PDB file of C-alpha atoms and ligand atoms in Angstrom:
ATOM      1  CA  UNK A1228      56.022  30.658 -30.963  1.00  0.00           C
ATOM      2  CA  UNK A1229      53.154  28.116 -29.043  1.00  0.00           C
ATOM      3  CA  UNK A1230      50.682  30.342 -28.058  1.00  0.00           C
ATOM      4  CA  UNK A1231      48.731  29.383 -24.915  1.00  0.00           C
ATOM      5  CA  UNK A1232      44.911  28.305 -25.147  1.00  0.00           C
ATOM      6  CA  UNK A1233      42.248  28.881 -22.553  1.00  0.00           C
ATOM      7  CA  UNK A1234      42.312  25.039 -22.031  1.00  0.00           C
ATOM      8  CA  UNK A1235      45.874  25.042 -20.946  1.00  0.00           C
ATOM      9  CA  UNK A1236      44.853  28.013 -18.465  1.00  0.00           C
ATOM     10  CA  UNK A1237      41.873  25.523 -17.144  1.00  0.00           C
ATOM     11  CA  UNK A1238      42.124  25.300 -13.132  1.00  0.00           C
ATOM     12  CA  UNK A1239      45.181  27.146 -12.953  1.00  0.00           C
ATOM     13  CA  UNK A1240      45.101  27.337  -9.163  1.00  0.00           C
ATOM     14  CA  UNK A1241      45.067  23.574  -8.729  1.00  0.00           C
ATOM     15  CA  UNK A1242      48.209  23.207 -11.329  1.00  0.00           C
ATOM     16  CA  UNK A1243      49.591  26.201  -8.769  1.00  0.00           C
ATOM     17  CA  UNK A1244      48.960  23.868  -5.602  1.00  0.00           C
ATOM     18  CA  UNK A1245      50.097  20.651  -7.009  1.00  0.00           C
ATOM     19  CA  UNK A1246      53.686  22.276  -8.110  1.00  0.00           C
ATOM     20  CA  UNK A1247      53.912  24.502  -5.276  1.00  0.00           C
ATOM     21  CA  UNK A1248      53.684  21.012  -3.379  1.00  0.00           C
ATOM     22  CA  UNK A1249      56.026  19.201  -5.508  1.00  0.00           C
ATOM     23  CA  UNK A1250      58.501  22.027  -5.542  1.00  0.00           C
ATOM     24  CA  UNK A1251      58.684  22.365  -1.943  1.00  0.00           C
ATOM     25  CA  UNK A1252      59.253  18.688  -1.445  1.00  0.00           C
ATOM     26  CA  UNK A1253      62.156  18.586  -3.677  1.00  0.00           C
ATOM     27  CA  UNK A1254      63.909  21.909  -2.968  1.00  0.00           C
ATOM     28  CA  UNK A1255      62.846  22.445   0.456  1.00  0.00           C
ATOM     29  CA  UNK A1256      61.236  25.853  -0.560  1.00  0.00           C
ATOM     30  CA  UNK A1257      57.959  26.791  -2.071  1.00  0.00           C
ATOM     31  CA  UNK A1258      57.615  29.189  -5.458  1.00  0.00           C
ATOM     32  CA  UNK A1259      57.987  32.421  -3.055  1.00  0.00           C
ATOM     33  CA  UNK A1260      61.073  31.546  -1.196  1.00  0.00           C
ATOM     34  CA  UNK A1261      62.531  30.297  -4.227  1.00  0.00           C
ATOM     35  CA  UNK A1262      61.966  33.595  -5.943  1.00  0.00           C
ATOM     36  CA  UNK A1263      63.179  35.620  -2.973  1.00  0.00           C
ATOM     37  CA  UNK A1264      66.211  33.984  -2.902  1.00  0.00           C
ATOM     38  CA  UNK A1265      66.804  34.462  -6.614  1.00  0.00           C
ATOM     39  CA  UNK A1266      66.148  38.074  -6.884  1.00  0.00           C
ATOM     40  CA  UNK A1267      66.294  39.226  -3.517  1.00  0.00           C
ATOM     41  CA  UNK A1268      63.029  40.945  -3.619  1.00  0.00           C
ATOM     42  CA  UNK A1269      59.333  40.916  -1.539  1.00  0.00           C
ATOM     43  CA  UNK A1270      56.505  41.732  -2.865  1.00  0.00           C
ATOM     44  CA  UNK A1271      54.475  44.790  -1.328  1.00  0.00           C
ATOM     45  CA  UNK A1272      51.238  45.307  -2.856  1.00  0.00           C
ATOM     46  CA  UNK A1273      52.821  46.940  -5.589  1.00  0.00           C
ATOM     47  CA  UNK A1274      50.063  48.125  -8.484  1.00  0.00           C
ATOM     48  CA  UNK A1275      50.104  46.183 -11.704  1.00  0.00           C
ATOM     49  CA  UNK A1276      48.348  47.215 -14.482  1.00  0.00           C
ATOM     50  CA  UNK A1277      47.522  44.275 -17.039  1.00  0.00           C
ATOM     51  CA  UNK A1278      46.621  45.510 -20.475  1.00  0.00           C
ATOM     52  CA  UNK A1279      45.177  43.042 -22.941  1.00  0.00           C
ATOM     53  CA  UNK A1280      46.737  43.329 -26.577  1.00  0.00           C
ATOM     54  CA  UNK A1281      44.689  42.705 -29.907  1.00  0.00           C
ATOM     55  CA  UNK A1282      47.506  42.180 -32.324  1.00  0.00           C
ATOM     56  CA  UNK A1283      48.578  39.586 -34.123  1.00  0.00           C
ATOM     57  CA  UNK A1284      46.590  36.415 -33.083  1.00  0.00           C
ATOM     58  CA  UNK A1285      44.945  38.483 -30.744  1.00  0.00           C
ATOM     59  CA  UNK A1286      43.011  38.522 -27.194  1.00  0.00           C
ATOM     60  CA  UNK A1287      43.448  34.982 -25.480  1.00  0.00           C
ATOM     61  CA  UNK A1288      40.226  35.401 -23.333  1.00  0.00           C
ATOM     62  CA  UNK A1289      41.588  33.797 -20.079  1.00  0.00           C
ATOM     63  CA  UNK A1290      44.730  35.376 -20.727  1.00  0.00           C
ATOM     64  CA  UNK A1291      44.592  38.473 -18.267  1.00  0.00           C
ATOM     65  CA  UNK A1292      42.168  37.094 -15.909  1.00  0.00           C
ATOM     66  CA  UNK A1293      45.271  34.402 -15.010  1.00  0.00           C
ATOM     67  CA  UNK A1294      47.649  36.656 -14.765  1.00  0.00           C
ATOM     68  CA  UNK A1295      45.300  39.083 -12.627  1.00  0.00           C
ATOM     69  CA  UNK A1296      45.001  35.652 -10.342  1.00  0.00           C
ATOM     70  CA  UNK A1297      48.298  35.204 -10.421  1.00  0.00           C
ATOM     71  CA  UNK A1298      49.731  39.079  -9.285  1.00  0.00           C
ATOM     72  CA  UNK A1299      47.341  38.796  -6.544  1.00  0.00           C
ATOM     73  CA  UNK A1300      47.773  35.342  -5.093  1.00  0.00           C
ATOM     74  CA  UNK A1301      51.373  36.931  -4.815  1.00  0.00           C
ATOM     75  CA  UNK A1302      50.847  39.566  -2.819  1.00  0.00           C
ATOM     76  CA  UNK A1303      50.356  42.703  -5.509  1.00  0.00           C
ATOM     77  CA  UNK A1304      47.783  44.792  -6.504  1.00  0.00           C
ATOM     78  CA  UNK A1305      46.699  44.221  -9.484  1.00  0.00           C
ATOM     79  CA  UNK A1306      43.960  45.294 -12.246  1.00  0.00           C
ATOM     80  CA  UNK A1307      43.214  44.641 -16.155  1.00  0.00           C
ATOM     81  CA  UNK A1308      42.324  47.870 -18.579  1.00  0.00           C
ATOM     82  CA  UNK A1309      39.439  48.639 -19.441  1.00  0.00           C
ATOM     83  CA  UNK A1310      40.321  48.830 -22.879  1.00  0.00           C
ATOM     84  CA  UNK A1311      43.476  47.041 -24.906  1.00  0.00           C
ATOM     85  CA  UNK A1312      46.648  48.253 -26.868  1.00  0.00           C
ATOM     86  CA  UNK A1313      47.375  51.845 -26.368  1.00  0.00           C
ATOM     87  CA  UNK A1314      44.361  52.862 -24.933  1.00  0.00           C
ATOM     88  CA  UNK A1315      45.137  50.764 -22.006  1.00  0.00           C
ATOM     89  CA  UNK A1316      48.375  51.568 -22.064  1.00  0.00           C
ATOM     90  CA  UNK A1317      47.310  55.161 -21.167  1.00  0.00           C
ATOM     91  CA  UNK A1318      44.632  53.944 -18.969  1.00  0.00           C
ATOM     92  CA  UNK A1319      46.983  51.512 -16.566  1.00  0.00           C
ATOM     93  CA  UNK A1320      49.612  54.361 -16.243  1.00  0.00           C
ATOM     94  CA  UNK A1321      46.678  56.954 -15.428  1.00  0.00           C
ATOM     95  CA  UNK A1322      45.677  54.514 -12.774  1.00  0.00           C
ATOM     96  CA  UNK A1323      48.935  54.647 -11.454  1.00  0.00           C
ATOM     97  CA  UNK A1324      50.423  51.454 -12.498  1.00  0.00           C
ATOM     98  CA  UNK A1325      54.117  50.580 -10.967  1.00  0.00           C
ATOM     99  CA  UNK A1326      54.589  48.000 -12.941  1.00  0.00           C
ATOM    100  CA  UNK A1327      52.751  46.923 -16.602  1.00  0.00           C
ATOM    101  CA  UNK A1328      52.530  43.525 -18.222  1.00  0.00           C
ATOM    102  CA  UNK A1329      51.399  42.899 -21.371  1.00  0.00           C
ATOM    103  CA  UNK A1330      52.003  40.010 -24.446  1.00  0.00           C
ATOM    104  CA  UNK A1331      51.847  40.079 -27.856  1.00  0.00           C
ATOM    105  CA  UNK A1332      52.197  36.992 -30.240  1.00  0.00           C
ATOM    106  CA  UNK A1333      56.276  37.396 -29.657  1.00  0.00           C
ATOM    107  CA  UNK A1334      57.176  39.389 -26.501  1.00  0.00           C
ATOM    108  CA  UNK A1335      55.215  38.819 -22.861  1.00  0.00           C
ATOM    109  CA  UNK A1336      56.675  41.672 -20.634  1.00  0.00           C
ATOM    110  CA  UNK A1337      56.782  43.357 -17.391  1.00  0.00           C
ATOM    111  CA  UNK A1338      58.094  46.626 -17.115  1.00  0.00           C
ATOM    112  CA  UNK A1339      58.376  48.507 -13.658  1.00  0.00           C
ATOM    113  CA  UNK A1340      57.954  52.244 -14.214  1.00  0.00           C
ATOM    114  CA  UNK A1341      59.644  53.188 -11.007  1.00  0.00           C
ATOM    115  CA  UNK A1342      62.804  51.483 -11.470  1.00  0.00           C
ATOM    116  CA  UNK A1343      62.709  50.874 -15.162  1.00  0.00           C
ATOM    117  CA  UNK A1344      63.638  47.030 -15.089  1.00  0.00           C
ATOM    118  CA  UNK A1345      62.133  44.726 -17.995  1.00  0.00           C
ATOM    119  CA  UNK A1346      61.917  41.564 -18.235  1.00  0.00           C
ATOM    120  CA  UNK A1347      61.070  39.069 -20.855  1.00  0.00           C
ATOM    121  CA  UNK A1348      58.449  35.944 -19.821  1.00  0.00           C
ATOM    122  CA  UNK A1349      60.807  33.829 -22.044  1.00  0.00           C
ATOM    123  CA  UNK A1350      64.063  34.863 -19.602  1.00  0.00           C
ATOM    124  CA  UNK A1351      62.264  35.021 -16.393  1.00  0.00           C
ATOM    125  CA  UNK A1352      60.973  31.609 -17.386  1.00  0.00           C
ATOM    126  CA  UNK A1353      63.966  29.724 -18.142  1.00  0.00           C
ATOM    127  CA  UNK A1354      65.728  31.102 -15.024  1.00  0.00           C
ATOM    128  CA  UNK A1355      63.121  29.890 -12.823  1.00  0.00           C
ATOM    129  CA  UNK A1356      62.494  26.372 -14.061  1.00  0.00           C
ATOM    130  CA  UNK A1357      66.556  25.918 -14.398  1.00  0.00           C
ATOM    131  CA  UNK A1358      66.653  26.643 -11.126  1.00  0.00           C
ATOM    132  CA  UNK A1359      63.889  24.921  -9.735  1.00  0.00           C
ATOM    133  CA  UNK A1360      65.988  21.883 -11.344  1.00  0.00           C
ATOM    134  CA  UNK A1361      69.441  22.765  -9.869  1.00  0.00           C
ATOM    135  CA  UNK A1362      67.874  22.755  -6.641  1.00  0.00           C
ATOM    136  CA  UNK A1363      67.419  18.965  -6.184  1.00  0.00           C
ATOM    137  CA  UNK A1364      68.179  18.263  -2.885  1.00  0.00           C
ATOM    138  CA  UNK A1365      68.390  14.217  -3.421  1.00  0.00           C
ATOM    139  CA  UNK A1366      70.743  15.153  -5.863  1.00  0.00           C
ATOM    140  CA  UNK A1367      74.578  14.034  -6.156  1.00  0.00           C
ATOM    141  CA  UNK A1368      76.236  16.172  -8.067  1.00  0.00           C
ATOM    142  CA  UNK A1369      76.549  19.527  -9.633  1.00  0.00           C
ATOM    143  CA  UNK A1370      75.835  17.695 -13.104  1.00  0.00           C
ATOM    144  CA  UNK A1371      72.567  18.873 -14.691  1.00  0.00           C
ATOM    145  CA  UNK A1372      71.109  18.632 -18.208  1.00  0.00           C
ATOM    146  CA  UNK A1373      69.720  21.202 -20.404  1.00  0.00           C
ATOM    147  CA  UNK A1374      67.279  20.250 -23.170  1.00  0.00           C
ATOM    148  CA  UNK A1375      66.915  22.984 -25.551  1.00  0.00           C
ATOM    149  CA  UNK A1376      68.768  26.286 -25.996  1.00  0.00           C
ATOM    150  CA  UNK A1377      66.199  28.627 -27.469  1.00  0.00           C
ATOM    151  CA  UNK A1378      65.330  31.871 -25.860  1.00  0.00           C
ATOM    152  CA  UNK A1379      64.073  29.883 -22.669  1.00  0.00           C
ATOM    153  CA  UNK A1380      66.552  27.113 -22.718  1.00  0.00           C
ATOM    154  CA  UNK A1381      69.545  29.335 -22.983  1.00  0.00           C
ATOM    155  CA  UNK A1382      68.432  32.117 -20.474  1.00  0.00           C
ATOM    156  CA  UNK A1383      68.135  29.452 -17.859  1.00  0.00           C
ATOM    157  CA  UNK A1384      71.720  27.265 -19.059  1.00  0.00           C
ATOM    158  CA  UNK A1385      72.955  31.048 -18.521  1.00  0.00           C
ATOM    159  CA  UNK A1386      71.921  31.207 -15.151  1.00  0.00           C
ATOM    160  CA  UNK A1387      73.269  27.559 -14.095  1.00  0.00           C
ATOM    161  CA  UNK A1388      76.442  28.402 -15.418  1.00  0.00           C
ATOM    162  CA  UNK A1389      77.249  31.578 -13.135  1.00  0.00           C
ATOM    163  CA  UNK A1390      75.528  29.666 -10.400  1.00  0.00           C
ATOM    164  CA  UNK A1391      78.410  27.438 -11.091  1.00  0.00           C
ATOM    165  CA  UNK A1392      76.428  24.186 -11.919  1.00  0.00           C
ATOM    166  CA  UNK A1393      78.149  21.384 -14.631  1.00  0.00           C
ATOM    167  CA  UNK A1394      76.149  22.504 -17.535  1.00  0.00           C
ATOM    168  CA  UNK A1395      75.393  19.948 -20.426  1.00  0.00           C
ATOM    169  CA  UNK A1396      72.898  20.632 -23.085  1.00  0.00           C
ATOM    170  CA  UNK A1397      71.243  19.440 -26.683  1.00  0.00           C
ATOM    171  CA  UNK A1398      69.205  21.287 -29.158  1.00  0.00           C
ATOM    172  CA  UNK A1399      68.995  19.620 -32.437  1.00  0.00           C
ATOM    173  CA  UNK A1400      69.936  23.083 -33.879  1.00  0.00           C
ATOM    174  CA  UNK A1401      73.997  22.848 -34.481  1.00  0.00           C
ATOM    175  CA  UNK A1402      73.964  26.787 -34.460  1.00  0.00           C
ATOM    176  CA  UNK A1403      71.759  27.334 -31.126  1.00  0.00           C
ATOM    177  CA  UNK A1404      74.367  24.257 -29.836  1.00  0.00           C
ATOM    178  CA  UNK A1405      77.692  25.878 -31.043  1.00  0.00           C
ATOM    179  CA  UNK A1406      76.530  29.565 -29.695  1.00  0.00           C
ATOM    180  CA  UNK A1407      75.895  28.089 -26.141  1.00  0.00           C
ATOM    181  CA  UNK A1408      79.418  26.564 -26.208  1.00  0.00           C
ATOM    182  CA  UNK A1409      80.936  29.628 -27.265  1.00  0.00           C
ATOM    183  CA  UNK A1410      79.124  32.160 -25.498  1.00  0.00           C
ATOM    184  CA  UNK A1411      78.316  30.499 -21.893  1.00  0.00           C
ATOM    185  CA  UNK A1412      80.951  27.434 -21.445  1.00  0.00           C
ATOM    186  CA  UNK A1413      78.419  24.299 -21.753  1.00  0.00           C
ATOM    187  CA  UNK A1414      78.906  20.902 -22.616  1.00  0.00           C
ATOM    188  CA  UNK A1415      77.710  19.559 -25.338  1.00  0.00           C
ATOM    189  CA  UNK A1416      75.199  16.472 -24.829  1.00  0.00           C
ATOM    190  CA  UNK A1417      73.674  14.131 -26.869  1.00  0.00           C
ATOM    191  CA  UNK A1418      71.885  10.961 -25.762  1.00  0.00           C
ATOM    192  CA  UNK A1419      74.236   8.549 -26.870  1.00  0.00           C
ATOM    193  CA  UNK A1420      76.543   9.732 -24.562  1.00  0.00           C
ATOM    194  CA  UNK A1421      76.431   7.055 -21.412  1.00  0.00           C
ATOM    195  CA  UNK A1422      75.776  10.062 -19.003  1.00  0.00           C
ATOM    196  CA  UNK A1423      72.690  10.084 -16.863  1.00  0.00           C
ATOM    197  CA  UNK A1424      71.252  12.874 -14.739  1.00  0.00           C
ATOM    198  CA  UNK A1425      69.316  13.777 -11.410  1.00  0.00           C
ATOM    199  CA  UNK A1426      68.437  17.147 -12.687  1.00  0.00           C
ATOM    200  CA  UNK A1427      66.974  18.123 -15.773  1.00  0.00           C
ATOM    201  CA  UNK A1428      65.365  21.334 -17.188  1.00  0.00           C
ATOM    202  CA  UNK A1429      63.681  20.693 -20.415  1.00  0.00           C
ATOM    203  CA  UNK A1430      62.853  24.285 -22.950  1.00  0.00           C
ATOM    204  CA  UNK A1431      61.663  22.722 -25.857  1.00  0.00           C
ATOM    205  CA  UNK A1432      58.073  22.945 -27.569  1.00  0.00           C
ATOM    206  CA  UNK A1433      58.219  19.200 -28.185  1.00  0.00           C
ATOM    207  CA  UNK A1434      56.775  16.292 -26.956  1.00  0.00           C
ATOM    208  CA  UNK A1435      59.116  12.890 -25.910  1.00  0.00           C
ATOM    209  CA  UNK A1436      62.479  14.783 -25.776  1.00  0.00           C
ATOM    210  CA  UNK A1437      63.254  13.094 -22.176  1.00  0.00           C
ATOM    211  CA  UNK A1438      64.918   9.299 -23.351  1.00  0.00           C
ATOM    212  CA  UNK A1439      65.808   6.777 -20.744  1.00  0.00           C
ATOM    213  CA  UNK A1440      69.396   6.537 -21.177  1.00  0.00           C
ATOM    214  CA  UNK A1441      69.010  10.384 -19.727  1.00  0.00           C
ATOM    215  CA  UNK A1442      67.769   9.950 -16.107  1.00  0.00           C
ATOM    216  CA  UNK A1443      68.789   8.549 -12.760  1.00  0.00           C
ATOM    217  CA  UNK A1444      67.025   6.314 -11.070  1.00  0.00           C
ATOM    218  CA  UNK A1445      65.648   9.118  -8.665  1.00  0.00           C
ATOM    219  CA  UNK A1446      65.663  12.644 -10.914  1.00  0.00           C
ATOM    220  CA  UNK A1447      64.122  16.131 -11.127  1.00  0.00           C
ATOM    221  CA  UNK A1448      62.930  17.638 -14.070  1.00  0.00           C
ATOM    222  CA  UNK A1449      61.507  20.931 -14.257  1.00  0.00           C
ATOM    223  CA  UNK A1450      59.851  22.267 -17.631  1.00  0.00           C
ATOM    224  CA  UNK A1451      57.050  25.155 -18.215  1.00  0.00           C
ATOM    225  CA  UNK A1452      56.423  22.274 -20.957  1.00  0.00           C
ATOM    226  CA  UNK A1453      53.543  22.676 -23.549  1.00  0.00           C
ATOM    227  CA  UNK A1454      53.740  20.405 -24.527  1.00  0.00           C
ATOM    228  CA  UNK A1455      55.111  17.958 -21.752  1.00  0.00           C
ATOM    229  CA  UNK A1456      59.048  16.513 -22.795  1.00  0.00           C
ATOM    230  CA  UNK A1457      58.885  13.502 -20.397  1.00  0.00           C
ATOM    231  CA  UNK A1458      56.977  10.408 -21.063  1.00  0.00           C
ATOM    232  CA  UNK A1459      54.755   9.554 -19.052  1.00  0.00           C
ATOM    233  CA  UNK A1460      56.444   5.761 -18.850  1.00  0.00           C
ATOM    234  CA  UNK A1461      59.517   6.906 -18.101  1.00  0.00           C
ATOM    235  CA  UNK A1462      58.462   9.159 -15.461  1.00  0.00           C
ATOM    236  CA  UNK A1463      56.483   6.167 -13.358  1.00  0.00           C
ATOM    237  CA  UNK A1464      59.589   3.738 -14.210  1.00  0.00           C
ATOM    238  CA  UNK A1465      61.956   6.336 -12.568  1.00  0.00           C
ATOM    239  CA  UNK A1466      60.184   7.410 -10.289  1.00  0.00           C
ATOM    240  CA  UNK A1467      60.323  11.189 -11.550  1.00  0.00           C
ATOM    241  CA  UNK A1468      59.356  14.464  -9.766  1.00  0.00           C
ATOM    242  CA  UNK A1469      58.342  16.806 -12.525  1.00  0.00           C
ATOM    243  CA  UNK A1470      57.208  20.364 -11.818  1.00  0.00           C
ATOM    244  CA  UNK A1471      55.799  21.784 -14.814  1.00  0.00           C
ATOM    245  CA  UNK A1472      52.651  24.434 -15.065  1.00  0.00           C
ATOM    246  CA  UNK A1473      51.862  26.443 -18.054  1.00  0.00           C
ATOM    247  CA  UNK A1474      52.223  30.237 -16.719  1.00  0.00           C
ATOM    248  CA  UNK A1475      52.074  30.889 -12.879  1.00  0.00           C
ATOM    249  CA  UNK A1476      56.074  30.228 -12.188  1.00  0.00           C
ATOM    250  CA  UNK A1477      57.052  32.280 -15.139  1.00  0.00           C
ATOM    251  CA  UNK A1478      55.019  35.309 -14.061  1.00  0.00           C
ATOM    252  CA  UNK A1479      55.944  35.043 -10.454  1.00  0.00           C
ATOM    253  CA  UNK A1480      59.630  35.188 -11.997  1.00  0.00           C
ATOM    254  CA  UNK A1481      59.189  37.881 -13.907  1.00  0.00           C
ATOM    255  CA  UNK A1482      57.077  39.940 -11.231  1.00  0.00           C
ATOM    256  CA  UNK A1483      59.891  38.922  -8.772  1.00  0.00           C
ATOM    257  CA  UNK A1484      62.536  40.168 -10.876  1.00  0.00           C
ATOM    258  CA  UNK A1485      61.775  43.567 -11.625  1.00  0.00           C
ATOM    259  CA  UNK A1486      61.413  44.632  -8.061  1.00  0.00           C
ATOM    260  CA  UNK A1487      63.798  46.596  -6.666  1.00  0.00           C
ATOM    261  CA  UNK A1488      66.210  44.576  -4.435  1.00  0.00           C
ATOM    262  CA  UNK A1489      68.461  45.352  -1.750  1.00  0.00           C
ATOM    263  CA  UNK A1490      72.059  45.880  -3.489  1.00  0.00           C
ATOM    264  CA  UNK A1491      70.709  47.414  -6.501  1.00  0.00           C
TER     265      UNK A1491
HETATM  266  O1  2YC B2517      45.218  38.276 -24.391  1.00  0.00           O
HETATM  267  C1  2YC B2517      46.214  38.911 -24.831  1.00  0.00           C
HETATM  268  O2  2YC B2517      46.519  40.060 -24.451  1.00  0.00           O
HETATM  269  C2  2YC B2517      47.104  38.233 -25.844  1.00  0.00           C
HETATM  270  N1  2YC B2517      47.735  39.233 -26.734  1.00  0.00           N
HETATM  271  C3  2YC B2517      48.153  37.404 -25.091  1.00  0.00           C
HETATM  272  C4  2YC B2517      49.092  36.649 -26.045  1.00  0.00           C
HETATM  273  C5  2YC B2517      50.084  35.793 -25.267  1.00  0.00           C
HETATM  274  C6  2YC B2517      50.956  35.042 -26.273  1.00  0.00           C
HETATM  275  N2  2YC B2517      52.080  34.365 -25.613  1.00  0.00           N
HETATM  276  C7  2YC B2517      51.965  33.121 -25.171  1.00  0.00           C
HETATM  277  O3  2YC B2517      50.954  32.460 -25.264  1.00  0.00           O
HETATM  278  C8  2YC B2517      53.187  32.551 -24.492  1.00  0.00           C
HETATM  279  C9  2YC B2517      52.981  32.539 -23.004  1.00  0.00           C
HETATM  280  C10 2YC B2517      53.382  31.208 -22.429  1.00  0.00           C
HETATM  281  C11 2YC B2517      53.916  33.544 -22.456  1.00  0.00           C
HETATM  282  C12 2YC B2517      54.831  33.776 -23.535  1.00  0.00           C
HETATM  283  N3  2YC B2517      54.361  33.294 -24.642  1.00  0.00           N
HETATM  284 MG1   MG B2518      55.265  28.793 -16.171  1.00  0.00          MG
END
């Protein structure tokens, strides 16, 4: 599991700018409306308690400042404990937390007390970014490719498949391949295949996964990266929009999705 560093949390609010921008001009709506419309749900000042968690590799020291940046710039309340683990658990609830979030080395969470909805950053992530990608609007067709089926890859091949997208994806893991065929419907892809694509969401933890015989002359990809799949060559020779940031558009997902919506 790729842990985030403080330097990939460095100026956070410009990486939020820049792909709010970008998103906006390729989808026609901005990380709110985008989450809106896939969950259904506004914000309203709800309280968040953050709780920062010592185990495994332990505190990431820009960790819960970001995502205490974050829950505010959309429209929560939000705080960090005072102290971490189950202390702060205690503490956050006292306070009168609606919803918590906290991460350990495996499992990044938000949990809303009211409702009891959970949600994993590794689902709300891929949803997001897949559909971020499906949302093209220079696009063609309802053809998109998938790179990587792993927790974040599959959760958002998932999603494009009951949003009724043509769903082709790779992983070079035959097993994480075959279980997407046989459990969601996808295509299998690999890049000797002639097929090219407008739309791409890329879930891998690789660098360079993104080849040329891929893309279409004009083409979206959308990626919460770490490291980046596309090349940077490729993506000036294509002329490729890429929205990828390192945390903001996962949490907004996952704070998004465990709100209680209208017809549920
Ligand atoms: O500061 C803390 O509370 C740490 N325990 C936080 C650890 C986060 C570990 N997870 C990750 O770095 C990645 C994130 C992109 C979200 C999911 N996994
Ligand atoms: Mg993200």
């Amino acid at each position: 599991m790729a842990l985030l560093t403080p330097q990939d949390l460095e100026n956070l609010s410009t990486q939020l700018e820049e792909n709010d921008e970008i998103i906006k001009r390729v989808t026609g709506l901005d990380i709110r409306g985008i989450c809106e419309d896939l969950y259904g749900t506004k914000p309203d000042s709800q309280k968040v308690g953050i709780i920062p968690i010592t185990s495994g590799n332990g505190i990431i020291s820009t960790f819960t400042s970001s995502l205490l940046f974050i829950v505010e710039y959309f429209g929560f309340e939000g705080f960090v404990t005072e102290h971490p683990d189950v202390t702060g658990y205690y503490e956050a609830v006292s306070q009168g937390a609606d919803i918590i979030m906290m991460a350990d080395d495996h499992i990044f969470t938000a949990h809303n007390l009211r409702n009891e909805k959970i949600v994993s950053n590794h689902v709300a992530t891929g949803v997001i970014y897949a559909d971020i990608a499906s949302r093209f609007t220079e696009a063609n067709s309802k053809d998109i490719l998938v790179i990587g089926l792993g927790r974040v890859g599959y959760a958002g091949a998932s999603h494009l498949m009951k949003k009724g997208f043509n769903v082709y994806a790779c992983d070079p893991n035959r097993e994480f391949l075959q279980k997407a065929v046989g459990e969601l419907g996808i295509k299998p892809y690999c890049s000797d295949d002639r097929k090219k694509f407008s739309m791409v969401f890329e879930a891998t933890p690789n660098a360079d996964t993104i080849s040329e015989g891929m893309i279409e002359e004009r083409c979206l990809v959308s990626t919460p990266g770490i490291p980046c799949g596309l090349p940077p060559e490729i993506g000036k020779k294509y002329r490729v929009d890429l929205v990828m940031e390192p945390l903001v558009i996962g949490v907004a997902s996952m704070l998004y999705s465990v709100l209680q919506n209208g017809n549920s």
